mmCIF file of C-alpha atoms and ligand atoms in Angstrom:
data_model
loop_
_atom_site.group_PDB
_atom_site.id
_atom_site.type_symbol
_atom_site.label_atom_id
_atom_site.label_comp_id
_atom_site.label_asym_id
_atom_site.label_seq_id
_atom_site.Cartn_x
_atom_site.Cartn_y
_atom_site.Cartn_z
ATOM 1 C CA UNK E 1 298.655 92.502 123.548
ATOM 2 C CA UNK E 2 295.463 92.699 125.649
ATOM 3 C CA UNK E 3 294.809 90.776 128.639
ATOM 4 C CA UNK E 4 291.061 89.966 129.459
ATOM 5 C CA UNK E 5 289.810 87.830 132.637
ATOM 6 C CA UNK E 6 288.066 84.460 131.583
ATOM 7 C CA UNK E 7 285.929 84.927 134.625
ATOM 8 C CA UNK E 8 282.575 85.927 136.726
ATOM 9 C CA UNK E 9 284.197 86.174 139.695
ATOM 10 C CA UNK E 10 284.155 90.142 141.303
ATOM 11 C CA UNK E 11 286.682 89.630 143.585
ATOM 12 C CA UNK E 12 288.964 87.901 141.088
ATOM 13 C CA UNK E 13 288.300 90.285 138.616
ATOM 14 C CA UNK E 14 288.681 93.398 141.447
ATOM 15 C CA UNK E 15 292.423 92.245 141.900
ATOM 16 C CA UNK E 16 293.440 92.433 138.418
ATOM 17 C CA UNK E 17 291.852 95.908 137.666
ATOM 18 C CA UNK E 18 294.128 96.892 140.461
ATOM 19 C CA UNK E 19 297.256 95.649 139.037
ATOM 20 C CA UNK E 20 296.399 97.184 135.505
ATOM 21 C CA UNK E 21 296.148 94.231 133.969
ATOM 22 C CA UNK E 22 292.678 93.585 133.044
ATOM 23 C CA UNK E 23 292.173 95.091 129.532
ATOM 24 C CA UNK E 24 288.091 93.360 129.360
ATOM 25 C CA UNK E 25 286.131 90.080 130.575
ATOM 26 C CA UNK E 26 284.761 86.930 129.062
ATOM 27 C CA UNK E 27 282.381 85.569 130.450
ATOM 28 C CA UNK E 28 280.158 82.208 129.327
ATOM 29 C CA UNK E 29 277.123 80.408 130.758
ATOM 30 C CA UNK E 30 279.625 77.798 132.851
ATOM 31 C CA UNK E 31 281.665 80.802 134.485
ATOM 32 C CA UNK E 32 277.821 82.496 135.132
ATOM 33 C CA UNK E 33 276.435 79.307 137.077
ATOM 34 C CA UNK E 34 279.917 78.727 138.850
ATOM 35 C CA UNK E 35 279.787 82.477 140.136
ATOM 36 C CA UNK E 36 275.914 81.233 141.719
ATOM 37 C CA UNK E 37 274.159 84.366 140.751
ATOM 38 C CA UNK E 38 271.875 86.239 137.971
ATOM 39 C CA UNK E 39 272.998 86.529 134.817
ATOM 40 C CA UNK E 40 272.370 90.324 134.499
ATOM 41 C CA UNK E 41 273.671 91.061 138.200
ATOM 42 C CA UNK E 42 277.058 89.625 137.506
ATOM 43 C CA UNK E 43 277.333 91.792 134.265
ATOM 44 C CA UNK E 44 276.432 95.097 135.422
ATOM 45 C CA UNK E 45 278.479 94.592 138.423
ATOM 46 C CA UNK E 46 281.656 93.821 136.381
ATOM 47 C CA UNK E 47 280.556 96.879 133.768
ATOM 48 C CA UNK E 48 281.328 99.235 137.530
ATOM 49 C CA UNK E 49 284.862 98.072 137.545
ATOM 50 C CA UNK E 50 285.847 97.470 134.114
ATOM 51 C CA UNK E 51 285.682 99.567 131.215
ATOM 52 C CA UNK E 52 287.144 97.770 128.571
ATOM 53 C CA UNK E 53 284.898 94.802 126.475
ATOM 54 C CA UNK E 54 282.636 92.653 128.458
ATOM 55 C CA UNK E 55 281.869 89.356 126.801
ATOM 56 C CA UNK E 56 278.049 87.848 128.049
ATOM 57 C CA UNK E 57 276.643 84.704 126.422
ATOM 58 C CA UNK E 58 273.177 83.835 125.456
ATOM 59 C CA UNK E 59 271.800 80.405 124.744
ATOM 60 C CA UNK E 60 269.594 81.327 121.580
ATOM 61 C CA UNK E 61 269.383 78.852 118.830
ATOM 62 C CA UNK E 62 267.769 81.003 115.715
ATOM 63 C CA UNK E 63 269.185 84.368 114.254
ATOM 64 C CA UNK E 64 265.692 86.118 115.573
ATOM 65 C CA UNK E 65 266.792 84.404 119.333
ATOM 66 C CA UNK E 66 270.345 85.714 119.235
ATOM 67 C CA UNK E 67 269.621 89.114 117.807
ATOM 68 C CA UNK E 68 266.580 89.683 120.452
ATOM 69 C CA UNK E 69 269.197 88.533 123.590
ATOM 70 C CA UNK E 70 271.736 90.996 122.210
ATOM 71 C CA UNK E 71 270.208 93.403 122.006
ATOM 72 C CA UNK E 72 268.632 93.151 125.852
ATOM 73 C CA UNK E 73 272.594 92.359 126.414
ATOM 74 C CA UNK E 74 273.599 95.630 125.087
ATOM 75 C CA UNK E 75 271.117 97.362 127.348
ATOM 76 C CA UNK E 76 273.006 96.524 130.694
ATOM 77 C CA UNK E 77 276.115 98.418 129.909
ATOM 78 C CA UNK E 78 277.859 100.526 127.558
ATOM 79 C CA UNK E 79 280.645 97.854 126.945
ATOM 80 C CA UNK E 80 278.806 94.760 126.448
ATOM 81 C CA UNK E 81 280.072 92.363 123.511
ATOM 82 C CA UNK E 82 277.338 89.509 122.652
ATOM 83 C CA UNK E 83 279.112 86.214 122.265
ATOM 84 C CA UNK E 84 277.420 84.273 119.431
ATOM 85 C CA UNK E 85 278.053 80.968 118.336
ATOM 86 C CA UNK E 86 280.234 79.894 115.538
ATOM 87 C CA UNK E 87 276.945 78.606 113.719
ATOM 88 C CA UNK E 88 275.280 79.430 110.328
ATOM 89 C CA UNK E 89 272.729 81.126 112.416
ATOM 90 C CA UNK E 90 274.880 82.888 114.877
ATOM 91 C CA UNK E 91 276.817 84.639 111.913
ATOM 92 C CA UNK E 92 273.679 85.591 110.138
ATOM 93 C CA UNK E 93 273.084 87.548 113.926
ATOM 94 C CA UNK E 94 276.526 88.662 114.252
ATOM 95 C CA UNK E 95 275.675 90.737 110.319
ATOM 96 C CA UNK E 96 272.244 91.851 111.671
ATOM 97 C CA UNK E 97 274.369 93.051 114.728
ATOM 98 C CA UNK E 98 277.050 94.634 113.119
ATOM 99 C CA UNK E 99 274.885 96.954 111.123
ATOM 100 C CA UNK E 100 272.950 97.596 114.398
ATOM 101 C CA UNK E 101 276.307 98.812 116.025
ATOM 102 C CA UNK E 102 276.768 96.105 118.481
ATOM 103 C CA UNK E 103 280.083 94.371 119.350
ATOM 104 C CA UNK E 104 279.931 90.342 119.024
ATOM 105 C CA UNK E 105 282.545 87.649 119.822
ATOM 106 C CA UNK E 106 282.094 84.828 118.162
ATOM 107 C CA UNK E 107 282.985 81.512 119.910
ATOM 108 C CA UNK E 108 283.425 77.792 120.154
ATOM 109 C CA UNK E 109 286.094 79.323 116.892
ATOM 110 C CA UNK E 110 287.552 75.880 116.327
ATOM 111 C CA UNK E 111 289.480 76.121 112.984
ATOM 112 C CA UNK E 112 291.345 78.590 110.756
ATOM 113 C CA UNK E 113 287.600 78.244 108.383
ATOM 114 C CA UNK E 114 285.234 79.040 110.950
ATOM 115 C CA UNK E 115 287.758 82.103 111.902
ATOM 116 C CA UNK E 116 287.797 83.041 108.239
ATOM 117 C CA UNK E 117 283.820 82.532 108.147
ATOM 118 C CA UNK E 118 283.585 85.156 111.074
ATOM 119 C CA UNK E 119 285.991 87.512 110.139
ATOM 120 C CA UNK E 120 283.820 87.891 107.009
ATOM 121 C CA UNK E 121 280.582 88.197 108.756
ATOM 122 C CA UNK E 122 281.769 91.405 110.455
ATOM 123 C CA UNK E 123 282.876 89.983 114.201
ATOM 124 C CA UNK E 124 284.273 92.360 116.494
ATOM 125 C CA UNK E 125 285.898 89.599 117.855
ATOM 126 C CA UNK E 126 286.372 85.720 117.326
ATOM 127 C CA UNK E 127 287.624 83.079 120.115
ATOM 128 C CA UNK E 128 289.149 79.827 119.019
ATOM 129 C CA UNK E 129 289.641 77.685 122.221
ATOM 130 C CA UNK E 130 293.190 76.225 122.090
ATOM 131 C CA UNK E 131 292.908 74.296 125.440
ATOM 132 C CA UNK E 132 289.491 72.115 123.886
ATOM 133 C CA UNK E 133 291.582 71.562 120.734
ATOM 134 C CA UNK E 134 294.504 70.469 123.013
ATOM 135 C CA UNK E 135 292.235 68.016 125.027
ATOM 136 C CA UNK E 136 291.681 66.430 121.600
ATOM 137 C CA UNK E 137 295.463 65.973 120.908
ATOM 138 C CA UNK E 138 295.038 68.563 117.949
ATOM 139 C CA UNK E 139 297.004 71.635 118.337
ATOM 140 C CA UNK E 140 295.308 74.654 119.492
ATOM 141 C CA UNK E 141 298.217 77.197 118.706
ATOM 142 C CA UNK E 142 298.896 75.485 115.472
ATOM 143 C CA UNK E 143 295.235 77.096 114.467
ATOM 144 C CA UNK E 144 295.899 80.625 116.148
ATOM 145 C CA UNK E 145 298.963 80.768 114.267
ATOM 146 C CA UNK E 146 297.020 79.717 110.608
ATOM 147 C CA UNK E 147 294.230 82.551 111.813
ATOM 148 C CA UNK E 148 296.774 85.224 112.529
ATOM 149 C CA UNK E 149 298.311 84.552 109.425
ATOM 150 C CA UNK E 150 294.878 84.633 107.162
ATOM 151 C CA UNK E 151 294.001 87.833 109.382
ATOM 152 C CA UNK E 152 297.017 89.839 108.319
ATOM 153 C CA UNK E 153 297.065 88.410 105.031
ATOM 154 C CA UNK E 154 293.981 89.891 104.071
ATOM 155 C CA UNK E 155 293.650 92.865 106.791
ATOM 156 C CA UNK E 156 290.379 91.621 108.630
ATOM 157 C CA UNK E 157 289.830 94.387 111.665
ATOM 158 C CA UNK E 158 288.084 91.305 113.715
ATOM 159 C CA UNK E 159 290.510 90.294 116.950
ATOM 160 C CA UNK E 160 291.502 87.277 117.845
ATOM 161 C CA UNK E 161 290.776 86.412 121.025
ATOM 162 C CA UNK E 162 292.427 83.208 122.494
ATOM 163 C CA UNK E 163 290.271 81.107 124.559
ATOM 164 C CA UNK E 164 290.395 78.120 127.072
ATOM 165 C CA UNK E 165 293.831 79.251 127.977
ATOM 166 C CA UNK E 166 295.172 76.756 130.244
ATOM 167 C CA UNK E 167 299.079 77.428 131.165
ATOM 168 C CA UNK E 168 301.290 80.178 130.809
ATOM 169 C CA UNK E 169 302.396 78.336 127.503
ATOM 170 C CA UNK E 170 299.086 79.043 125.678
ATOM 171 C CA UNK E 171 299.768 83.347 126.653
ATOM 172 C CA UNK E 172 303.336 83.349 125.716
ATOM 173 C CA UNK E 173 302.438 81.768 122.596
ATOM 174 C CA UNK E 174 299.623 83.642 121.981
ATOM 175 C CA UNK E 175 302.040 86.644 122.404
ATOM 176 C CA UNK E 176 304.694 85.276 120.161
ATOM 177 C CA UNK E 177 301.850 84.717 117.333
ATOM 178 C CA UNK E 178 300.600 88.719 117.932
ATOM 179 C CA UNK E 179 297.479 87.385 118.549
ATOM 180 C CA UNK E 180 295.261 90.759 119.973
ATOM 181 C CA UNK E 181 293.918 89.339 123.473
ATOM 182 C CA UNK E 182 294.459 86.350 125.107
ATOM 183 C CA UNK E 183 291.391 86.063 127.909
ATOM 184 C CA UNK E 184 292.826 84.161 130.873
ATOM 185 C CA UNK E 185 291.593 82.531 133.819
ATOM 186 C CA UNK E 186 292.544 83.953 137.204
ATOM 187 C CA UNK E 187 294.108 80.735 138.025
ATOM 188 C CA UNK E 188 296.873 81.005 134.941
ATOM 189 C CA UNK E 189 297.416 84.884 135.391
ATOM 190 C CA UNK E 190 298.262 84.204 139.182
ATOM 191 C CA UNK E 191 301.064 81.489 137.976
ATOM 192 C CA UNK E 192 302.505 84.270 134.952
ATOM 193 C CA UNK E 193 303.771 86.225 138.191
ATOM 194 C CA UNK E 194 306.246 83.800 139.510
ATOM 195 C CA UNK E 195 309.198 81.742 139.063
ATOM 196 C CA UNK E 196 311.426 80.268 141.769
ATOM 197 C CA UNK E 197 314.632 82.027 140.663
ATOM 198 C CA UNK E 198 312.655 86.027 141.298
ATOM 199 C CA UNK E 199 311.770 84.463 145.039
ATOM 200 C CA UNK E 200 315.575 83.127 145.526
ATOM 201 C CA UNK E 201 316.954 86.398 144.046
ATOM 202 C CA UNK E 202 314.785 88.536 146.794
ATOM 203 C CA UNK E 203 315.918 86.362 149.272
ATOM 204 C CA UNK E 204 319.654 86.314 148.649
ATOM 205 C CA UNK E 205 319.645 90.621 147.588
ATOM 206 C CA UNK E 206 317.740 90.379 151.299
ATOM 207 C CA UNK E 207 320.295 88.853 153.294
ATOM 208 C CA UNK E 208 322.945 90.381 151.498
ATOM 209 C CA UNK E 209 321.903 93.859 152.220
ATOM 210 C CA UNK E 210 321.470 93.044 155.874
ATOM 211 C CA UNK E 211 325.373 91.253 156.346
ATOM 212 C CA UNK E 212 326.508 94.304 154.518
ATOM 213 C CA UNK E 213 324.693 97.505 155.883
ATOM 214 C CA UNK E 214 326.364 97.454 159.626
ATOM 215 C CA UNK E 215 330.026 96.990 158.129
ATOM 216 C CA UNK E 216 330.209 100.029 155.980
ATOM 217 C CA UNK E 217 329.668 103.608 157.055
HETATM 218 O O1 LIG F 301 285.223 81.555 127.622
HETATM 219 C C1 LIG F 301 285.435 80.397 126.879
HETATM 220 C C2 LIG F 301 286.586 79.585 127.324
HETATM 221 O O2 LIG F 301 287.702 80.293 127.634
HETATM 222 C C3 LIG F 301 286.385 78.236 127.840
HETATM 223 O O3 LIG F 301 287.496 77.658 128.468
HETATM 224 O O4 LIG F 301 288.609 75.993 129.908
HETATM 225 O O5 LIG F 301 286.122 75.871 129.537
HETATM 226 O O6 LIG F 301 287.690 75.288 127.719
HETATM 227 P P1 LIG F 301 287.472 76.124 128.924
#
């Protein structure tokens, strides 16, 4: 299973490289105005530290639109992936791109159809969000589970990507499912680390060692 950073954030994304856990990015136009800085900038900047699959977003409406911004996209950096939207239009791009060579994700992937829809069009990559379905009090994994299961029925090469992760639920899930990547928000990846009994165990192998080491030669 892949693990890519839901994030724009360098230094975030710095700290996971160095752990060997950052497999790619995803990136969208929210995390770009959060980060406070130019589109492009961000991008190339991540492209230095990562070499796996950089997601970047465009806001085009049309095929022409989407086509045109990927393929300035694909100019900043060997590793770009356009995200397109799951739209009639944006799947018309993601064939035009295909042919062309260049890697798309397609997002806001919000049922097991528009998965199927994507798949077909030649994605790279498709991103249902479970934590929007979730907010809805639908079941996000429910749908990751039915497009795993259409995926291997059929062989599709397209990866799913699981999107607006939210708790370390929605990964180990994701896991359990064999869904490819799960992209995950610093936040989330920092609480997958812990648990209260690997602190208490440290502590207690600490202060065991210490009692012990001056009565034995
Ligand atoms: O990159 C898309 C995605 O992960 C969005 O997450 O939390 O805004 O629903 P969220």
């Amino acid at each position: 299973m892949k693990f890519f950073l839901d994030t724009a954030e360098i230094e975030d994304i710095k700290k996971a490289v160095a752990l060997g856990i950052c497999d790619g990015i995803t990136t969208n136009p929210t995390l770009i105005m959060k980060s406070g800085r130019n589109q492009k900038d961000v991008i190339q900047e991540i492209a230095k530290i990562v070499s796996g699959p950089i997601s970047a977003e465009g806001i085009g409406d049309t095929t022409e639109e989407m086509v045109k911004e990927a393929e300035e996209f694909s100019t900043w950096a060997k590793n770009i992936v356009v995200k397109v939207p799951m739209t009639k239009e944006g799947l018309n791009a993601v064939r035009i791109l295909s042919k062309k060579g260049i890697k798309t994700n397609v997002t806001l992937v919000f049922s097991p159809s528009q998965a199927l829809l994507a798949a077909k069009a030649g994605a790279t990559y498709v991103s249902p969000f479970v934590g929007r379905l979730d907010d809805i009090k639908e079941d996000g994994m429910l749908v990751i589970s039915e497009i795993m299961q259409i995926f291997r029925n059929y062989g599709f090469a397209t990866e799913v990507i699981v999107a607006s992760v939210r708790s370390t639920k929605h990964v180990v899930e994701s896991a359990k499912l064999g869904a490819h990547i799960a992209t995950i928000p610093p936040k989330v990846l920092e609480i997958m680390w812990h648990h209260s009994l690997t602190d208490k165990g440290i502590q207690t192998f600490k202060e065991h060692y210490e009692k012990h080491k001056n009565t034995v030669k």
